[in-house]
Amino acid sequence: MSERRPTPPLVALRAFDAAARLGSFREAAGELGVTPGAVSRHIKALEMRLGLRLFDRFNRSVVLTADGRRLAQGVADAFERLESALEAVRPGRSRQLRISALPSLAGKWLSPRLHRFSEDNPDLDLIVFAEDRLADLSNGEADVALRYGEGPYPGQVARRLMSERLIPVCAPSLAAARTIRTPADLLDAVLIHESWHDLPFADRMGWKAWFESAGVVDPRVQHLRGPMFSHSHLALEAALSGRGVALTSAPLAADDLREGRLIQPVDHALTNNLAYWAVVLPERADEPKLRRFLSWIEAEAHADPAVE
């Protein structure tokens, strides 16, 4: 094994990192709790050791040189990896796997399957955060995030799990009470709608787009009615109760369809560019617990014939 070349003192690299981020020796000193003179001396020593000028110095600020910018990126990445390594060995944290997911995905797809991962990985304590907002992985809010969107996610490692397919679903009892043979027949049923909290609550574009993609030409498509829910799992619960026909994501309805609690009365799906993704930070993608989880969730997503 070759000998590792000695690196500059950590205190000098810390001073350089702070000054590079803040553009000021004085502000860097405030962040580190030392004097501006100490920051200046550390950086000067680093420059002499490397034989490079890292900053152009002005009266009230400093600006990274081209060499300084290259070093700053590498040092910042190194400190992030170091923080991740320290976090991983803190008592209790290495055993935890914190997963952030949208409430509907967490409740209707992830939770019914997660016990299989737990059984195969008894060394891990699973924590699931069901929330609408996007967890900030860089701040350690979660280890892995399950997201819904077009992707890709710049600066992160993203695994595509399932494509989005919107299908109509209803309780078998409702279908038995009505004659539903074609997409147009659904215009006579109670339609259950979904809407995100950041969209106008009167929006019913999902069903409208579905009817149009099915070739239904009817003025009623422009004047749809029916109850609206802010989350898919709430719309699915209404459909399970026989309250109407919901237009929902095929992956979220997969278990209810397979178990016969719901049926798809018309064989037509609306596809788009959206999908479900598993996202982790690139510097953590090789951690054993994250590798295990990513491999498992990809296998689960691809194993279901109802999911594409």
mmCIF file of C-alpha atoms in Angstrom:
data_model
loop_
_atom_site.group_PDB
_atom_site.id
_atom_site.type_symbol
_atom_site.label_atom_id
_atom_site.label_comp_id
_atom_site.label_asym_id
_atom_site.label_seq_id
_atom_site.Cartn_x
_atom_site.Cartn_y
_atom_site.Cartn_z
ATOM 1 C CA MET A 1 0.000 0.000 0.000
ATOM 2 C CA SER A 2 1.383 3.403 -0.958
ATOM 3 C CA GLU A 3 1.895 5.964 1.766
ATOM 4 C CA ARG A 4 -0.729 8.678 2.020
ATOM 5 C CA ARG A 5 0.644 12.122 1.284
ATOM 6 C CA PRO A 6 0.402 14.488 4.255
ATOM 7 C CA THR A 7 -2.514 16.915 3.990
ATOM 8 C CA PRO A 8 -2.543 20.496 5.273
ATOM 9 C CA PRO A 9 -3.727 20.999 8.860
ATOM 10 C CA LEU A 10 -7.494 20.660 9.278
ATOM 11 C CA VAL A 11 -7.679 24.048 10.983
ATOM 12 C CA ALA A 12 -6.233 25.701 7.875
ATOM 13 C CA LEU A 13 -8.686 23.925 5.616
ATOM 14 C CA ARG A 14 -11.559 24.952 7.895
ATOM 15 C CA ALA A 15 -10.447 28.578 7.708
ATOM 16 C CA PHE A 16 -10.143 28.363 3.922
ATOM 17 C CA ASP A 17 -13.588 26.737 3.569
ATOM 18 C CA ALA A 18 -15.279 29.418 5.699
ATOM 19 C CA ALA A 19 -13.545 32.296 3.896
ATOM 20 C CA ALA A 20 -14.379 30.795 0.498
ATOM 21 C CA ARG A 21 -18.055 30.489 1.389
ATOM 22 C CA LEU A 22 -18.378 33.889 3.046
ATOM 23 C CA GLY A 23 -16.000 35.943 0.887
ATOM 24 C CA SER A 24 -14.493 37.573 3.964
ATOM 25 C CA PHE A 25 -11.760 36.731 6.462
ATOM 26 C CA ARG A 26 -13.628 38.730 9.111
ATOM 27 C CA GLU A 27 -16.904 36.834 8.625
ATOM 28 C CA ALA A 28 -15.022 33.552 8.521
ATOM 29 C CA ALA A 29 -13.384 34.456 11.820
ATOM 30 C CA GLY A 30 -16.806 35.140 13.338
ATOM 31 C CA GLU A 31 -18.115 31.774 12.197
ATOM 32 C CA LEU A 32 -15.069 29.915 13.547
ATOM 33 C CA GLY A 33 -14.747 31.889 16.767
ATOM 34 C CA VAL A 34 -11.216 33.129 16.105
ATOM 35 C CA THR A 35 -9.649 36.455 15.094
ATOM 36 C CA PRO A 36 -9.437 37.656 11.462
ATOM 37 C CA GLY A 37 -5.674 37.631 11.863
ATOM 38 C CA ALA A 38 -5.750 33.928 12.705
ATOM 39 C CA VAL A 39 -7.816 33.173 9.592
ATOM 40 C CA SER A 40 -5.402 35.217 7.472
ATOM 41 C CA ARG A 41 -2.381 33.371 8.909
ATOM 42 C CA HIS A 42 -3.952 29.928 8.312
ATOM 43 C CA ILE A 43 -4.762 30.752 4.701
ATOM 44 C CA LYS A 44 -1.344 32.299 4.085
ATOM 45 C CA ALA A 45 0.291 29.147 5.432
ATOM 46 C CA LEU A 46 -1.952 27.044 3.172
ATOM 47 C CA GLU A 47 -1.001 29.139 0.137
ATOM 48 C CA MET A 48 2.697 28.791 0.926
ATOM 49 C CA ARG A 49 2.355 25.042 1.379
ATOM 50 C CA LEU A 50 0.562 24.629 -1.954
ATOM 51 C CA GLY A 51 2.596 27.238 -3.797
ATOM 52 C CA LEU A 52 -0.620 28.874 -5.013
ATOM 53 C CA ARG A 53 -2.477 32.128 -4.474
ATOM 54 C CA LEU A 54 -5.970 31.149 -3.371
ATOM 55 C CA PHE A 55 -7.530 34.609 -2.874
ATOM 56 C CA ASP A 56 -7.308 38.039 -4.417
ATOM 57 C CA ARG A 57 -7.411 40.351 -1.413
ATOM 58 C CA PHE A 58 -9.285 43.660 -1.330
ATOM 59 C CA ASN A 59 -9.985 46.163 1.452
ATOM 60 C CA ARG A 60 -13.256 44.663 2.682
ATOM 61 C CA SER A 61 -13.491 41.334 0.891
ATOM 62 C CA VAL A 62 -11.566 38.506 -0.670
ATOM 63 C CA VAL A 63 -12.271 36.761 -3.986
ATOM 64 C CA LEU A 64 -11.223 33.233 -4.884
ATOM 65 C CA THR A 65 -8.737 32.811 -7.694
ATOM 66 C CA ALA A 66 -9.278 30.103 -10.314
ATOM 67 C CA ASP A 67 -7.078 27.749 -8.255
ATOM 68 C CA GLY A 68 -8.966 28.776 -5.141
ATOM 69 C CA ARG A 69 -12.334 27.933 -6.722
ATOM 70 C CA ARG A 70 -11.155 24.457 -7.668
ATOM 71 C CA LEU A 71 -9.811 23.820 -4.196
ATOM 72 C CA ALA A 72 -12.918 25.258 -2.517
ATOM 73 C CA GLN A 73 -15.208 22.766 -4.258
ATOM 74 C CA GLY A 74 -13.020 19.835 -3.296
ATOM 75 C CA VAL A 75 -12.672 20.981 0.315
ATOM 76 C CA ALA A 76 -16.427 21.566 0.642
ATOM 77 C CA ASP A 77 -17.140 18.070 -0.724
ATOM 78 C CA ALA A 78 -14.588 16.564 1.655
ATOM 79 C CA PHE A 79 -16.128 18.253 4.677
ATOM 80 C CA GLU A 80 -19.592 17.043 3.624
ATOM 81 C CA ARG A 81 -18.308 13.455 3.389
ATOM 82 C CA LEU A 82 -16.615 13.830 6.756
ATOM 83 C CA GLU A 83 -19.857 15.093 8.338
ATOM 84 C CA SER A 84 -21.767 12.154 6.827
ATOM 85 C CA ALA A 85 -19.206 9.704 8.197
ATOM 86 C CA LEU A 86 -19.386 11.247 11.661
ATOM 87 C CA GLU A 87 -23.167 11.232 11.559
ATOM 88 C CA ALA A 88 -23.195 7.578 10.585
ATOM 89 C CA VAL A 89 -21.237 6.496 13.680
ATOM 90 C CA ARG A 90 -23.029 8.629 16.245
ATOM 91 C CA PRO A 91 -24.829 6.372 18.772
ATOM 92 C CA GLY A 92 -28.183 5.222 17.436
ATOM 93 C CA ARG A 93 -28.051 7.056 14.129
ATOM 94 C CA SER A 94 -26.233 4.331 12.185
ATOM 95 C CA ARG A 95 -29.101 1.948 13.000
ATOM 96 C CA GLN A 96 -31.753 4.348 11.771
ATOM 97 C CA LEU A 97 -33.039 4.548 8.223
ATOM 98 C CA ARG A 98 -35.165 7.679 7.831
ATOM 99 C CA ILE A 99 -37.475 7.705 4.821
ATOM 100 C CA SER A 100 -39.413 10.740 3.616
ATOM 101 C CA ALA A 101 -42.423 10.119 1.360
ATOM 102 C CA LEU A 102 -45.659 11.738 0.267
ATOM 103 C CA PRO A 103 -48.554 10.681 2.524
ATOM 104 C CA SER A 104 -50.396 8.811 -0.238
ATOM 105 C CA LEU A 105 -47.330 6.862 -1.354
ATOM 106 C CA ALA A 106 -46.347 6.139 2.242
ATOM 107 C CA GLY A 107 -49.823 4.916 3.193
ATOM 108 C CA LYS A 108 -50.996 3.078 0.090
ATOM 109 C CA TRP A 109 -47.787 1.626 -1.345
ATOM 110 C CA LEU A 110 -44.783 1.786 0.988
ATOM 111 C CA SER A 111 -46.283 0.814 4.351
ATOM 112 C CA PRO A 112 -47.902 -2.450 3.185
ATOM 113 C CA ARG A 113 -44.528 -3.602 1.815
ATOM 114 C CA LEU A 114 -42.033 -2.206 4.295
ATOM 115 C CA HIS A 115 -42.321 -5.144 6.693
ATOM 116 C CA ARG A 116 -40.507 -7.296 4.138
ATOM 117 C CA PHE A 117 -37.498 -4.983 4.231
ATOM 118 C CA SER A 118 -37.597 -4.955 8.055
ATOM 119 C CA GLU A 119 -37.642 -8.738 8.222
ATOM 120 C CA ASP A 120 -34.573 -8.963 5.985
ATOM 121 C CA ASN A 121 -32.775 -6.095 7.760
ATOM 122 C CA PRO A 122 -33.409 -6.494 11.498
ATOM 123 C CA ASP A 123 -30.352 -4.366 12.279
ATOM 124 C CA LEU A 124 -32.104 -1.217 11.044
ATOM 125 C CA ASP A 125 -34.718 0.921 12.784
ATOM 126 C CA LEU A 126 -37.067 2.351 10.156
ATOM 127 C CA ILE A 127 -38.569 5.817 10.528
ATOM 128 C CA VAL A 128 -41.060 7.033 7.892
ATOM 129 C CA PHE A 129 -41.936 10.716 7.565
ATOM 130 C CA ALA A 130 -45.180 11.182 5.601
ATOM 131 C CA GLU A 131 -45.214 14.804 4.487
ATOM 132 C CA ASP A 132 -46.076 16.972 1.494
ATOM 133 C CA ARG A 133 -42.957 19.102 1.620
ATOM 134 C CA LEU A 134 -39.645 17.921 0.188
ATOM 135 C CA ALA A 135 -37.216 16.824 2.878
ATOM 136 C CA ASP A 136 -33.819 18.508 2.693
ATOM 137 C CA LEU A 137 -31.418 15.595 2.437
ATOM 138 C CA SER A 138 -28.373 17.859 2.602
ATOM 139 C CA ASN A 139 -29.468 19.041 6.061
ATOM 140 C CA GLY A 140 -29.940 15.500 7.304
ATOM 141 C CA GLU A 141 -33.749 15.632 7.483
ATOM 142 C CA ALA A 142 -33.920 12.139 5.954
ATOM 143 C CA ASP A 143 -31.619 9.468 4.561
ATOM 144 C CA VAL A 144 -33.712 8.774 1.488
ATOM 145 C CA ALA A 145 -36.668 10.578 -0.098
ATOM 146 C CA LEU A 146 -39.392 9.035 -2.228
ATOM 147 C CA ARG A 147 -40.455 11.757 -4.630
ATOM 148 C CA TYR A 148 -43.014 12.289 -7.352
ATOM 149 C CA GLY A 149 -42.180 14.324 -10.409
ATOM 150 C CA GLU A 150 -40.549 14.434 -13.808
ATOM 151 C CA GLY A 151 -36.976 14.098 -12.595
ATOM 152 C CA PRO A 152 -34.069 14.033 -12.850
ATOM 153 C CA TYR A 153 -32.880 15.605 -9.604
ATOM 154 C CA PRO A 154 -29.611 17.513 -10.204
ATOM 155 C CA GLY A 155 -26.938 16.926 -7.593
ATOM 156 C CA GLN A 156 -28.661 13.807 -6.250
ATOM 157 C CA VAL A 157 -28.751 10.124 -7.093
ATOM 158 C CA ALA A 158 -32.276 9.263 -8.263
ATOM 159 C CA ARG A 159 -33.646 5.803 -9.039
ATOM 160 C CA ARG A 160 -36.837 5.725 -11.118
ATOM 161 C CA LEU A 161 -39.274 3.368 -9.433
ATOM 162 C CA MET A 162 -42.668 3.543 -11.143
ATOM 163 C CA SER A 163 -44.217 5.474 -13.987
ATOM 164 C CA GLU A 164 -47.406 7.410 -13.434
ATOM 165 C CA ARG A 165 -50.571 5.934 -14.947
ATOM 166 C CA LEU A 166 -53.920 7.420 -14.004
ATOM 167 C CA ILE A 167 -56.759 4.899 -14.023
ATOM 168 C CA PRO A 168 -60.423 4.960 -12.914
ATOM 169 C CA VAL A 169 -61.235 2.756 -9.916
ATOM 170 C CA CYS A 170 -64.375 2.072 -7.922
ATOM 171 C CA ALA A 171 -65.883 -0.420 -5.492
ATOM 172 C CA PRO A 172 -67.242 -3.609 -7.105
ATOM 173 C CA SER A 173 -70.680 -2.843 -5.673
ATOM 174 C CA LEU A 174 -70.825 0.484 -7.485
ATOM 175 C CA ALA A 175 -69.845 -1.095 -10.793
ATOM 176 C CA ALA A 176 -72.471 -3.804 -10.337
ATOM 177 C CA ALA A 177 -75.182 -1.180 -9.807
ATOM 178 C CA ARG A 178 -74.330 0.687 -13.012
ATOM 179 C CA THR A 179 -73.767 -0.137 -16.647
ATOM 180 C CA ILE A 180 -70.199 0.959 -17.325
ATOM 181 C CA ARG A 181 -68.803 -0.368 -20.559
ATOM 182 C CA THR A 182 -67.152 2.656 -22.179
ATOM 183 C CA PRO A 183 -65.286 5.734 -20.931
ATOM 184 C CA ALA A 184 -68.307 7.908 -21.746
ATOM 185 C CA ASP A 185 -70.461 5.853 -19.338
ATOM 186 C CA LEU A 186 -68.424 7.301 -16.450
ATOM 187 C CA LEU A 187 -69.968 10.716 -17.106
ATOM 188 C CA ASP A 188 -73.146 9.383 -15.493
ATOM 189 C CA ALA A 189 -71.296 8.326 -12.316
ATOM 190 C CA VAL A 190 -70.132 10.368 -9.343
ATOM 191 C CA LEU A 191 -66.539 11.296 -10.098
ATOM 192 C CA ILE A 192 -64.043 11.638 -7.258
ATOM 193 C CA HIS A 193 -61.298 14.184 -7.872
ATOM 194 C CA GLU A 194 -57.824 14.811 -6.474
ATOM 195 C CA SER A 195 -56.108 18.161 -6.142
ATOM 196 C CA TRP A 196 -52.811 19.220 -4.592
ATOM 197 C CA HIS A 197 -52.865 21.962 -1.981
ATOM 198 C CA ASP A 198 -50.892 24.314 -4.250
ATOM 199 C CA LEU A 199 -53.408 24.046 -7.100
ATOM 200 C CA PRO A 200 -56.798 25.777 -7.319
ATOM 201 C CA PHE A 201 -59.208 23.595 -5.383
ATOM 202 C CA ALA A 202 -61.767 23.898 -8.209
ATOM 203 C CA ASP A 203 -59.314 22.163 -10.565
ATOM 204 C CA ARG A 204 -60.636 19.004 -12.226
ATOM 205 C CA MET A 205 -58.092 18.719 -15.007
ATOM 206 C CA GLY A 206 -57.227 15.119 -14.162
ATOM 207 C CA TRP A 207 -60.569 13.689 -15.181
ATOM 208 C CA LYS A 208 -60.872 16.120 -18.087
ATOM 209 C CA ALA A 209 -57.520 14.996 -19.479
ATOM 210 C CA TRP A 210 -58.490 11.346 -18.981
ATOM 211 C CA PHE A 211 -61.765 11.732 -20.912
ATOM 212 C CA GLU A 212 -60.021 13.605 -23.712
ATOM 213 C CA SER A 213 -57.296 10.951 -23.980
ATOM 214 C CA ALA A 214 -60.040 8.304 -24.168
ATOM 215 C CA GLY A 215 -61.625 10.130 -27.100
ATOM 216 C CA VAL A 216 -64.782 11.180 -25.274
ATOM 217 C CA VAL A 217 -66.410 14.165 -26.994
ATOM 218 C CA ASP A 218 -69.186 15.405 -24.725
ATOM 219 C CA PRO A 219 -69.952 18.912 -23.404
ATOM 220 C CA ARG A 220 -70.281 17.481 -19.892
ATOM 221 C CA VAL A 221 -66.503 16.947 -19.801
ATOM 222 C CA GLN A 222 -66.087 20.721 -19.458
ATOM 223 C CA HIS A 223 -68.446 20.909 -16.468
ATOM 224 C CA LEU A 224 -67.437 18.026 -14.230
ATOM 225 C CA ARG A 225 -68.609 17.823 -10.650
ATOM 226 C CA GLY A 226 -67.976 15.599 -7.691
ATOM 227 C CA PRO A 227 -66.114 15.651 -4.377
ATOM 228 C CA MET A 228 -62.457 16.655 -4.355
ATOM 229 C CA PHE A 229 -59.717 15.492 -1.987
ATOM 230 C CA SER A 230 -56.258 16.915 -1.385
ATOM 231 C CA HIS A 231 -54.534 13.516 -1.260
ATOM 232 C CA SER A 232 -54.786 10.351 -3.314
ATOM 233 C CA HIS A 233 -55.301 8.063 -0.335
ATOM 234 C CA LEU A 234 -58.353 10.082 0.708
ATOM 235 C CA ALA A 235 -59.844 9.784 -2.775
ATOM 236 C CA LEU A 236 -59.163 6.054 -2.712
ATOM 237 C CA GLU A 237 -60.892 5.694 0.659
ATOM 238 C CA ALA A 238 -63.953 7.421 -0.805
ATOM 239 C CA ALA A 239 -63.904 5.015 -3.750
ATOM 240 C CA LEU A 240 -63.527 2.024 -1.424
ATOM 241 C CA SER A 241 -66.639 3.219 0.423
ATOM 242 C CA GLY A 242 -68.613 3.160 -2.814
ATOM 243 C CA ARG A 243 -68.950 6.944 -2.993
ATOM 244 C CA GLY A 244 -67.938 7.180 -6.649
ATOM 245 C CA VAL A 245 -65.216 6.538 -9.208
ATOM 246 C CA ALA A 246 -61.759 7.898 -8.430
ATOM 247 C CA LEU A 247 -59.070 8.695 -10.965
ATOM 248 C CA THR A 248 -55.871 7.697 -9.265
ATOM 249 C CA SER A 249 -52.302 6.534 -9.742
ATOM 250 C CA ALA A 250 -52.132 2.851 -10.677
ATOM 251 C CA PRO A 251 -49.282 2.090 -8.224
ATOM 252 C CA LEU A 252 -51.305 3.489 -5.314
ATOM 253 C CA ALA A 253 -54.355 1.378 -6.200
ATOM 254 C CA ALA A 254 -52.379 -1.787 -7.003
ATOM 255 C CA ASP A 255 -52.991 -3.604 -3.706
ATOM 256 C CA ASP A 256 -56.704 -2.759 -3.582
ATOM 257 C CA LEU A 257 -57.114 -3.933 -7.177
ATOM 258 C CA ARG A 258 -55.235 -7.162 -6.553
ATOM 259 C CA GLU A 259 -57.259 -7.904 -3.413
ATOM 260 C CA GLY A 260 -60.549 -7.157 -5.186
ATOM 261 C CA ARG A 261 -61.488 -4.225 -2.978
ATOM 262 C CA LEU A 262 -61.449 -2.011 -6.056
ATOM 263 C CA ILE A 263 -61.937 -2.692 -9.742
ATOM 264 C CA GLN A 264 -61.021 -0.764 -12.862
ATOM 265 C CA PRO A 265 -64.361 -0.407 -14.671
ATOM 266 C CA VAL A 266 -62.843 0.845 -17.943
ATOM 267 C CA ASP A 267 -59.522 -0.329 -19.341
ATOM 268 C CA HIS A 268 -58.003 3.015 -20.227
ATOM 269 C CA ALA A 269 -55.067 4.786 -18.569
ATOM 270 C CA LEU A 270 -53.766 8.331 -18.878
ATOM 271 C CA THR A 271 -49.982 8.450 -18.995
ATOM 272 C CA ASN A 272 -47.698 11.435 -18.498
ATOM 273 C CA ASN A 273 -44.045 12.229 -17.811
ATOM 274 C CA LEU A 274 -44.346 11.912 -14.042
ATOM 275 C CA ALA A 275 -42.935 9.065 -11.998
ATOM 276 C CA TYR A 276 -42.020 7.983 -8.480
ATOM 277 C CA TRP A 277 -38.325 8.187 -7.577
ATOM 278 C CA ALA A 278 -36.030 7.170 -4.725
ATOM 279 C CA VAL A 279 -33.490 9.938 -4.092
ATOM 280 C CA VAL A 280 -30.300 9.993 -1.986
ATOM 281 C CA LEU A 281 -27.262 12.226 -1.756
ATOM 282 C CA PRO A 282 -24.429 11.076 -4.055
ATOM 283 C CA GLU A 283 -21.885 11.050 -1.229
ATOM 284 C CA ARG A 284 -24.118 8.629 0.711
ATOM 285 C CA ALA A 285 -25.266 6.380 -2.129
ATOM 286 C CA ASP A 286 -22.636 3.743 -1.278
ATOM 287 C CA GLU A 287 -23.572 3.472 2.396
ATOM 288 C CA PRO A 288 -24.549 -0.168 3.016
ATOM 289 C CA LYS A 289 -27.966 0.609 4.515
ATOM 290 C CA LEU A 290 -28.883 2.898 1.615
ATOM 291 C CA ARG A 291 -27.639 0.412 -0.974
ATOM 292 C CA ARG A 292 -29.774 -2.266 0.647
ATOM 293 C CA PHE A 293 -32.859 -0.072 0.725
ATOM 294 C CA LEU A 294 -32.480 1.163 -2.862
ATOM 295 C CA SER A 295 -32.028 -2.379 -4.160
ATOM 296 C CA TRP A 296 -35.045 -3.573 -2.204
ATOM 297 C CA ILE A 297 -37.420 -0.772 -3.213
ATOM 298 C CA GLU A 298 -36.465 -1.083 -6.887
ATOM 299 C CA ALA A 299 -37.196 -4.798 -6.752
ATOM 300 C CA GLU A 300 -40.537 -4.174 -5.040
ATOM 301 C CA ALA A 301 -41.529 -1.556 -7.589
ATOM 302 C CA HIS A 302 -40.661 -3.755 -10.551
ATOM 303 C CA ALA A 303 -42.196 -6.950 -9.138
ATOM 304 C CA ASP A 304 -45.820 -5.788 -9.283
ATOM 305 C CA PRO A 305 -47.451 -6.481 -12.693
ATOM 306 C CA ALA A 306 -49.874 -3.611 -12.053
ATOM 307 C CA VAL A 307 -46.957 -1.184 -11.918
ATOM 308 C CA GLU A 308 -45.041 0.040 -14.967
#
